[in-house]
């Protein structure tokens, strides 16, 4: 009994960490997919995670190549958006958030499930990278949920000079009028 209690106490902190919001209505999934098809550059990072922890030591700049709407793997009443992405850069995560001044090129291809709180996209009103729920309305957990919000301030995208990608440079210059 004592061992069971110890194991249970060790598991609890894992269950309390931030949840990725990948459970979308069909309409939200369609909006996310449409948005990413027209504005494909995203940052993938957990702004609420401990910057020294396993999940938040790096931030990735990615380009979405394609999206697919699938059934949410943990709640069949909802949908998720799966994306094929090219990882363009790795950005260090410091206590204050992404350290975009030290982004460096990184080439890889991956499959990613888009999350409303940990996928950051270009928010036109803020002119910054912001969680995608600030662009596509997401209120599955209710508008009054105290956890609905960013843990860190919105951030900037890395400068094209660091990334050395012609298409990213064109996208960046268009968004930031450079």
JSON list of C-alpha atoms in Angstrom, two decimals:
[
{"chain": "A", "resi": 1, "resn": "UNK", "atom": "CA", "xyz": [0.00, 0.00, 0.00]},
{"chain": "A", "resi": 2, "resn": "UNK", "atom": "CA", "xyz": [2.83, 2.37, 0.89]},
{"chain": "A", "resi": 3, "resn": "UNK", "atom": "CA", "xyz": [4.54, 1.74, -2.47]},
{"chain": "A", "resi": 4, "resn": "UNK", "atom": "CA", "xyz": [1.29, 2.37, -4.34]},
{"chain": "A", "resi": 5, "resn": "UNK", "atom": "CA", "xyz": [0.89, 5.70, -2.55]},
{"chain": "A", "resi": 6, "resn": "UNK", "atom": "CA", "xyz": [4.46, 6.72, -3.41]},
{"chain": "A", "resi": 7, "resn": "UNK", "atom": "CA", "xyz": [3.96, 5.84, -7.08]},
{"chain": "A", "resi": 8, "resn": "UNK", "atom": "CA", "xyz": [0.69, 7.77, -7.14]},
{"chain": "A", "resi": 9, "resn": "UNK", "atom": "CA", "xyz": [2.38, 10.84, -5.62]},
{"chain": "A", "resi": 10, "resn": "UNK", "atom": "CA", "xyz": [5.12, 10.67, -8.23]},
{"chain": "A", "resi": 11, "resn": "UNK", "atom": "CA", "xyz": [2.60, 10.53, -11.07]},
{"chain": "A", "resi": 12, "resn": "UNK", "atom": "CA", "xyz": [0.41, 13.45, -9.88]},
{"chain": "A", "resi": 13, "resn": "UNK", "atom": "CA", "xyz": [2.88, 16.24, -10.88]},
{"chain": "A", "resi": 14, "resn": "UNK", "atom": "CA", "xyz": [2.99, 14.80, -14.41]},
{"chain": "A", "resi": 15, "resn": "UNK", "atom": "CA", "xyz": [-0.79, 15.02, -14.62]},
{"chain": "A", "resi": 16, "resn": "UNK", "atom": "CA", "xyz": [-0.80, 18.63, -13.47]},
{"chain": "A", "resi": 17, "resn": "UNK", "atom": "CA", "xyz": [1.38, 19.98, -16.27]},
{"chain": "A", "resi": 18, "resn": "UNK", "atom": "CA", "xyz": [-0.20, 22.12, -18.95]},
{"chain": "A", "resi": 19, "resn": "UNK", "atom": "CA", "xyz": [-2.46, 20.41, -21.44]},
{"chain": "A", "resi": 20, "resn": "UNK", "atom": "CA", "xyz": [-2.18, 20.90, -25.16]},
{"chain": "A", "resi": 21, "resn": "UNK", "atom": "CA", "xyz": [-5.49, 22.06, -26.62]},
{"chain": "A", "resi": 22, "resn": "UNK", "atom": "CA", "xyz": [-5.90, 19.90, -29.70]},
{"chain": "A", "resi": 23, "resn": "UNK", "atom": "CA", "xyz": [-9.61, 19.13, -29.27]},
{"chain": "A", "resi": 24, "resn": "UNK", "atom": "CA", "xyz": [-11.43, 21.34, -31.77]},
{"chain": "A", "resi": 25, "resn": "UNK", "atom": "CA", "xyz": [-14.91, 21.55, -33.20]},
{"chain": "A", "resi": 26, "resn": "UNK", "atom": "CA", "xyz": [-15.07, 20.73, -36.90]},
{"chain": "A", "resi": 27, "resn": "UNK", "atom": "CA", "xyz": [-15.57, 24.43, -37.68]},
{"chain": "A", "resi": 28, "resn": "UNK", "atom": "CA", "xyz": [-12.48, 25.39, -35.64]},
{"chain": "A", "resi": 29, "resn": "UNK", "atom": "CA", "xyz": [-10.40, 22.65, -37.27]},
{"chain": "A", "resi": 30, "resn": "UNK", "atom": "CA", "xyz": [-11.45, 23.91, -40.71]},
{"chain": "A", "resi": 31, "resn": "UNK", "atom": "CA", "xyz": [-10.55, 27.50, -39.74]},
{"chain": "A", "resi": 32, "resn": "UNK", "atom": "CA", "xyz": [-7.14, 26.44, -38.41]},
{"chain": "A", "resi": 33, "resn": "UNK", "atom": "CA", "xyz": [-6.42, 24.41, -41.52]},
{"chain": "A", "resi": 34, "resn": "UNK", "atom": "CA", "xyz": [-7.46, 27.27, -43.81]},
{"chain": "A", "resi": 35, "resn": "UNK", "atom": "CA", "xyz": [-5.41, 29.80, -41.82]},
{"chain": "A", "resi": 36, "resn": "UNK", "atom": "CA", "xyz": [-2.26, 27.64, -41.93]},
{"chain": "A", "resi": 37, "resn": "UNK", "atom": "CA", "xyz": [-2.64, 27.09, -45.66]},
{"chain": "A", "resi": 38, "resn": "UNK", "atom": "CA", "xyz": [-2.45, 30.86, -46.19]},
{"chain": "A", "resi": 39, "resn": "UNK", "atom": "CA", "xyz": [-0.09, 31.82, -43.33]},
{"chain": "A", "resi": 40, "resn": "UNK", "atom": "CA", "xyz": [2.15, 28.76, -42.90]},
{"chain": "A", "resi": 41, "resn": "UNK", "atom": "CA", "xyz": [4.93, 29.91, -40.55]},
{"chain": "A", "resi": 42, "resn": "UNK", "atom": "CA", "xyz": [4.50, 28.87, -36.94]},
{"chain": "A", "resi": 43, "resn": "UNK", "atom": "CA", "xyz": [6.46, 28.58, -33.72]},
{"chain": "A", "resi": 44, "resn": "UNK", "atom": "CA", "xyz": [5.99, 25.43, -31.68]},
{"chain": "A", "resi": 45, "resn": "UNK", "atom": "CA", "xyz": [6.55, 25.95, -27.99]},
{"chain": "A", "resi": 46, "resn": "UNK", "atom": "CA", "xyz": [4.99, 25.61, -24.57]},
{"chain": "A", "resi": 47, "resn": "UNK", "atom": "CA", "xyz": [5.06, 29.08, -23.03]},
{"chain": "A", "resi": 48, "resn": "UNK", "atom": "CA", "xyz": [3.67, 27.75, -19.74]},
{"chain": "A", "resi": 49, "resn": "UNK", "atom": "CA", "xyz": [6.27, 25.00, -19.35]},
{"chain": "A", "resi": 50, "resn": "UNK", "atom": "CA", "xyz": [9.35, 25.35, -17.20]},
{"chain": "A", "resi": 51, "resn": "UNK", "atom": "CA", "xyz": [12.05, 26.74, -19.50]},
{"chain": "A", "resi": 52, "resn": "UNK", "atom": "CA", "xyz": [14.51, 24.19, -18.14]},
{"chain": "A", "resi": 53, "resn": "UNK", "atom": "CA", "xyz": [12.12, 21.27, -18.51]},
{"chain": "A", "resi": 54, "resn": "UNK", "atom": "CA", "xyz": [12.02, 18.46, -20.98]},
{"chain": "A", "resi": 55, "resn": "UNK", "atom": "CA", "xyz": [9.31, 20.03, -23.17]},
{"chain": "A", "resi": 56, "resn": "UNK", "atom": "CA", "xyz": [10.47, 23.62, -23.34]},
{"chain": "A", "resi": 57, "resn": "UNK", "atom": "CA", "xyz": [14.19, 23.79, -23.88]},
{"chain": "A", "resi": 58, "resn": "UNK", "atom": "CA", "xyz": [13.80, 24.57, -27.57]},
{"chain": "A", "resi": 59, "resn": "UNK", "atom": "CA", "xyz": [11.34, 26.37, -29.77]},
{"chain": "A", "resi": 60, "resn": "UNK", "atom": "CA", "xyz": [11.01, 25.47, -33.41]},
{"chain": "A", "resi": 61, "resn": "UNK", "atom": "CA", "xyz": [10.20, 27.71, -36.35]},
{"chain": "A", "resi": 62, "resn": "UNK", "atom": "CA", "xyz": [8.24, 25.60, -38.81]},
{"chain": "A", "resi": 63, "resn": "UNK", "atom": "CA", "xyz": [6.62, 25.94, -42.19]},
{"chain": "A", "resi": 64, "resn": "UNK", "atom": "CA", "xyz": [3.36, 24.07, -42.61]},
{"chain": "A", "resi": 65, "resn": "UNK", "atom": "CA", "xyz": [3.36, 22.18, -45.92]},
{"chain": "A", "resi": 66, "resn": "UNK", "atom": "CA", "xyz": [-0.06, 20.56, -45.63]},
{"chain": "A", "resi": 67, "resn": "UNK", "atom": "CA", "xyz": [-2.82, 19.95, -43.11]},
{"chain": "A", "resi": 68, "resn": "UNK", "atom": "CA", "xyz": [-5.35, 17.22, -42.51]},
{"chain": "A", "resi": 69, "resn": "UNK", "atom": "CA", "xyz": [-8.38, 17.23, -40.21]},
{"chain": "A", "resi": 70, "resn": "UNK", "atom": "CA", "xyz": [-8.53, 14.07, -38.11]},
{"chain": "A", "resi": 71, "resn": "UNK", "atom": "CA", "xyz": [-10.55, 12.82, -35.15]},
{"chain": "A", "resi": 72, "resn": "UNK", "atom": "CA", "xyz": [-9.02, 13.94, -31.86]},
{"chain": "A", "resi": 73, "resn": "UNK", "atom": "CA", "xyz": [-7.11, 10.95, -30.51]},
{"chain": "A", "resi": 74, "resn": "UNK", "atom": "CA", "xyz": [-8.32, 11.36, -26.92]},
{"chain": "A", "resi": 75, "resn": "UNK", "atom": "CA", "xyz": [-11.91, 12.56, -27.47]},
{"chain": "A", "resi": 76, "resn": "UNK", "atom": "CA", "xyz": [-13.80, 11.26, -30.51]},
{"chain": "A", "resi": 77, "resn": "UNK", "atom": "CA", "xyz": [-16.38, 14.06, -30.21]},
{"chain": "A", "resi": 78, "resn": "UNK", "atom": "CA", "xyz": [-13.74, 16.54, -31.38]},
{"chain": "A", "resi": 79, "resn": "UNK", "atom": "CA", "xyz": [-11.25, 17.00, -34.19]},
{"chain": "A", "resi": 80, "resn": "UNK", "atom": "CA", "xyz": [-7.56, 17.83, -34.47]},
{"chain": "A", "resi": 81, "resn": "UNK", "atom": "CA", "xyz": [-5.42, 19.26, -37.25]},
{"chain": "A", "resi": 82, "resn": "UNK", "atom": "CA", "xyz": [-2.39, 17.25, -38.22]},
{"chain": "A", "resi": 83, "resn": "UNK", "atom": "CA", "xyz": [0.26, 19.07, -40.24]},
{"chain": "A", "resi": 84, "resn": "UNK", "atom": "CA", "xyz": [3.28, 18.04, -42.25]},
{"chain": "A", "resi": 85, "resn": "UNK", "atom": "CA", "xyz": [5.94, 20.62, -41.45]},
{"chain": "A", "resi": 86, "resn": "UNK", "atom": "CA", "xyz": [9.47, 21.58, -42.35]},
{"chain": "A", "resi": 87, "resn": "UNK", "atom": "CA", "xyz": [11.46, 22.67, -39.32]},
{"chain": "A", "resi": 88, "resn": "UNK", "atom": "CA", "xyz": [13.49, 25.71, -40.38]},
{"chain": "A", "resi": 89, "resn": "UNK", "atom": "CA", "xyz": [15.13, 26.82, -37.16]},
{"chain": "A", "resi": 90, "resn": "UNK", "atom": "CA", "xyz": [15.72, 25.99, -33.55]},
{"chain": "A", "resi": 91, "resn": "UNK", "atom": "CA", "xyz": [15.42, 28.82, -31.03]},
{"chain": "A", "resi": 92, "resn": "UNK", "atom": "CA", "xyz": [16.72, 28.61, -27.46]},
{"chain": "A", "resi": 93, "resn": "UNK", "atom": "CA", "xyz": [14.18, 29.06, -24.66]},
{"chain": "A", "resi": 94, "resn": "UNK", "atom": "CA", "xyz": [15.34, 31.19, -21.75]},
{"chain": "A", "resi": 95, "resn": "UNK", "atom": "CA", "xyz": [13.48, 32.23, -18.62]},
{"chain": "A", "resi": 96, "resn": "UNK", "atom": "CA", "xyz": [11.97, 35.27, -20.38]},
{"chain": "A", "resi": 97, "resn": "UNK", "atom": "CA", "xyz": [10.79, 33.22, -23.39]},
{"chain": "A", "resi": 98, "resn": "UNK", "atom": "CA", "xyz": [12.14, 32.57, -26.88]},
{"chain": "A", "resi": 99, "resn": "UNK", "atom": "CA", "xyz": [15.60, 34.01, -27.46]},
{"chain": "A", "resi": 100, "resn": "UNK", "atom": "CA", "xyz": [15.06, 34.90, -31.13]},
{"chain": "A", "resi": 101, "resn": "UNK", "atom": "CA", "xyz": [18.45, 36.59, -31.35]},
{"chain": "A", "resi": 102, "resn": "UNK", "atom": "CA", "xyz": [20.09, 33.17, -31.25]},
{"chain": "A", "resi": 103, "resn": "UNK", "atom": "CA", "xyz": [17.92, 31.24, -33.69]},
{"chain": "A", "resi": 104, "resn": "UNK", "atom": "CA", "xyz": [19.89, 28.93, -35.90]},
{"chain": "A", "resi": 105, "resn": "UNK", "atom": "CA", "xyz": [19.02, 26.95, -38.99]},
{"chain": "A", "resi": 106, "resn": "UNK", "atom": "CA", "xyz": [17.74, 23.48, -38.47]},
{"chain": "A", "resi": 107, "resn": "UNK", "atom": "CA", "xyz": [16.45, 21.24, -41.22]},
{"chain": "A", "resi": 108, "resn": "UNK", "atom": "CA", "xyz": [14.01, 18.46, -40.55]},
{"chain": "A", "resi": 109, "resn": "UNK", "atom": "CA", "xyz": [10.60, 17.24, -41.63]},
{"chain": "A", "resi": 110, "resn": "UNK", "atom": "CA", "xyz": [7.96, 16.22, -39.11]},
{"chain": "A", "resi": 111, "resn": "UNK", "atom": "CA", "xyz": [4.33, 15.54, -38.51]},
{"chain": "A", "resi": 112, "resn": "UNK", "atom": "CA", "xyz": [2.76, 17.76, -35.86]},
{"chain": "A", "resi": 113, "resn": "UNK", "atom": "CA", "xyz": [-0.67, 17.98, -34.24]},
{"chain": "A", "resi": 114, "resn": "UNK", "atom": "CA", "xyz": [-1.57, 21.67, -34.06]},
{"chain": "A", "resi": 115, "resn": "UNK", "atom": "CA", "xyz": [-2.52, 22.86, -30.61]},
{"chain": "A", "resi": 116, "resn": "UNK", "atom": "CA", "xyz": [-4.40, 26.05, -29.93]},
{"chain": "A", "resi": 117, "resn": "UNK", "atom": "CA", "xyz": [-2.14, 27.06, -27.03]},
{"chain": "A", "resi": 118, "resn": "UNK", "atom": "CA", "xyz": [1.32, 25.82, -28.08]},
{"chain": "A", "resi": 119, "resn": "UNK", "atom": "CA", "xyz": [1.22, 26.56, -31.80]},
{"chain": "A", "resi": 120, "resn": "UNK", "atom": "CA", "xyz": [2.11, 30.22, -32.25]},
{"chain": "A", "resi": 121, "resn": "UNK", "atom": "CA", "xyz": [1.25, 31.97, -35.50]},
{"chain": "A", "resi": 122, "resn": "UNK", "atom": "CA", "xyz": [1.32, 35.50, -36.84]},
{"chain": "A", "resi": 123, "resn": "UNK", "atom": "CA", "xyz": [-1.38, 37.55, -35.09]},
{"chain": "A", "resi": 124, "resn": "UNK", "atom": "CA", "xyz": [-2.08, 40.47, -37.41]},
{"chain": "A", "resi": 125, "resn": "UNK", "atom": "CA", "xyz": [-3.57, 42.72, -34.69]},
{"chain": "A", "resi": 126, "resn": "UNK", "atom": "CA", "xyz": [-0.59, 42.22, -32.36]},
{"chain": "A", "resi": 127, "resn": "UNK", "atom": "CA", "xyz": [1.98, 42.02, -35.17]},
{"chain": "A", "resi": 128, "resn": "UNK", "atom": "CA", "xyz": [3.67, 39.25, -33.18]},
{"chain": "A", "resi": 129, "resn": "UNK", "atom": "CA", "xyz": [3.68, 35.51, -32.83]},
{"chain": "A", "resi": 130, "resn": "UNK", "atom": "CA", "xyz": [0.81, 34.56, -30.53]},
{"chain": "A", "resi": 131, "resn": "UNK", "atom": "CA", "xyz": [-0.98, 31.33, -29.60]},
{"chain": "A", "resi": 132, "resn": "UNK", "atom": "CA", "xyz": [-3.28, 30.35, -32.42]},
{"chain": "A", "resi": 133, "resn": "UNK", "atom": "CA", "xyz": [-6.33, 30.59, -30.13]},
{"chain": "A", "resi": 134, "resn": "UNK", "atom": "CA", "xyz": [-5.83, 34.39, -30.28]},
{"chain": "A", "resi": 135, "resn": "UNK", "atom": "CA", "xyz": [-6.46, 34.16, -34.03]},
{"chain": "A", "resi": 136, "resn": "UNK", "atom": "CA", "xyz": [-9.05, 31.39, -34.26]},
{"chain": "A", "resi": 137, "resn": "UNK", "atom": "CA", "xyz": [-11.57, 31.65, -31.38]},
{"chain": "A", "resi": 138, "resn": "UNK", "atom": "CA", "xyz": [-11.34, 28.69, -29.01]},
{"chain": "A", "resi": 139, "resn": "UNK", "atom": "CA", "xyz": [-13.61, 28.42, -25.99]},
{"chain": "A", "resi": 140, "resn": "UNK", "atom": "CA", "xyz": [-14.00, 24.69, -25.45]},
{"chain": "A", "resi": 141, "resn": "UNK", "atom": "CA", "xyz": [-13.15, 25.22, -21.76]},
{"chain": "A", "resi": 142, "resn": "UNK", "atom": "CA", "xyz": [-15.25, 28.37, -21.41]},
{"chain": "A", "resi": 143, "resn": "UNK", "atom": "CA", "xyz": [-14.33, 32.03, -21.67]},
{"chain": "A", "resi": 144, "resn": "UNK", "atom": "CA", "xyz": [-14.11, 32.39, -17.90]},
{"chain": "A", "resi": 145, "resn": "UNK", "atom": "CA", "xyz": [-11.48, 29.67, -17.45]},
{"chain": "A", "resi": 146, "resn": "UNK", "atom": "CA", "xyz": [-8.63, 31.32, -15.48]},
{"chain": "A", "resi": 147, "resn": "UNK", "atom": "CA", "xyz": [-6.08, 29.18, -17.36]},
{"chain": "A", "resi": 148, "resn": "UNK", "atom": "CA", "xyz": [-7.21, 30.52, -20.73]},
{"chain": "A", "resi": 149, "resn": "UNK", "atom": "CA", "xyz": [-4.34, 32.79, -21.60]},
{"chain": "A", "resi": 150, "resn": "UNK", "atom": "CA", "xyz": [-0.67, 32.97, -22.36]},
{"chain": "A", "resi": 151, "resn": "UNK", "atom": "CA", "xyz": [1.91, 32.49, -19.67]},
{"chain": "A", "resi": 152, "resn": "UNK", "atom": "CA", "xyz": [4.48, 34.60, -21.53]},
{"chain": "A", "resi": 153, "resn": "UNK", "atom": "CA", "xyz": [4.16, 37.76, -23.60]},
{"chain": "A", "resi": 154, "resn": "UNK", "atom": "CA", "xyz": [3.64, 37.39, -27.32]},
{"chain": "A", "resi": 155, "resn": "UNK", "atom": "CA", "xyz": [6.95, 37.11, -29.11]},
{"chain": "A", "resi": 156, "resn": "UNK", "atom": "CA", "xyz": [8.61, 38.02, -32.37]},
{"chain": "A", "resi": 157, "resn": "UNK", "atom": "CA", "xyz": [9.53, 35.75, -35.21]},
{"chain": "A", "resi": 158, "resn": "UNK", "atom": "CA", "xyz": [13.28, 35.35, -35.83]},
{"chain": "A", "resi": 159, "resn": "UNK", "atom": "CA", "xyz": [14.81, 37.63, -38.43]},
{"chain": "A", "resi": 160, "resn": "UNK", "atom": "CA", "xyz": [15.26, 36.09, -41.90]},
{"chain": "A", "resi": 161, "resn": "UNK", "atom": "CA", "xyz": [19.01, 36.74, -41.82]},
{"chain": "A", "resi": 162, "resn": "UNK", "atom": "CA", "xyz": [19.36, 34.02, -39.18]},
{"chain": "A", "resi": 163, "resn": "UNK", "atom": "CA", "xyz": [17.17, 31.51, -41.00]},
{"chain": "A", "resi": 164, "resn": "UNK", "atom": "CA", "xyz": [18.54, 31.93, -44.54]},
{"chain": "A", "resi": 165, "resn": "UNK", "atom": "CA", "xyz": [15.36, 30.78, -46.25]},
{"chain": "A", "resi": 166, "resn": "UNK", "atom": "CA", "xyz": [14.16, 32.80, -49.25]},
{"chain": "A", "resi": 167, "resn": "UNK", "atom": "CA", "xyz": [10.45, 32.02, -48.82]},
{"chain": "A", "resi": 168, "resn": "UNK", "atom": "CA", "xyz": [10.54, 32.80, -45.11]},
{"chain": "A", "resi": 169, "resn": "UNK", "atom": "CA", "xyz": [12.30, 36.10, -45.85]},
{"chain": "A", "resi": 170, "resn": "UNK", "atom": "CA", "xyz": [9.57, 37.07, -48.34]},
{"chain": "A", "resi": 171, "resn": "UNK", "atom": "CA", "xyz": [6.82, 36.14, -45.84]},
{"chain": "A", "resi": 172, "resn": "UNK", "atom": "CA", "xyz": [8.58, 37.99, -43.00]},
{"chain": "A", "resi": 173, "resn": "UNK", "atom": "CA", "xyz": [9.18, 41.16, -45.04]},
{"chain": "A", "resi": 174, "resn": "UNK", "atom": "CA", "xyz": [5.54, 41.22, -46.13]},
{"chain": "A", "resi": 175, "resn": "UNK", "atom": "CA", "xyz": [4.27, 40.90, -42.55]},
{"chain": "A", "resi": 176, "resn": "UNK", "atom": "CA", "xyz": [6.70, 43.32, -40.97]},
{"chain": "A", "resi": 177, "resn": "UNK", "atom": "CA", "xyz": [7.03, 45.81, -43.86]},
{"chain": "A", "resi": 178, "resn": "UNK", "atom": "CA", "xyz": [10.81, 45.58, -44.11]}
]
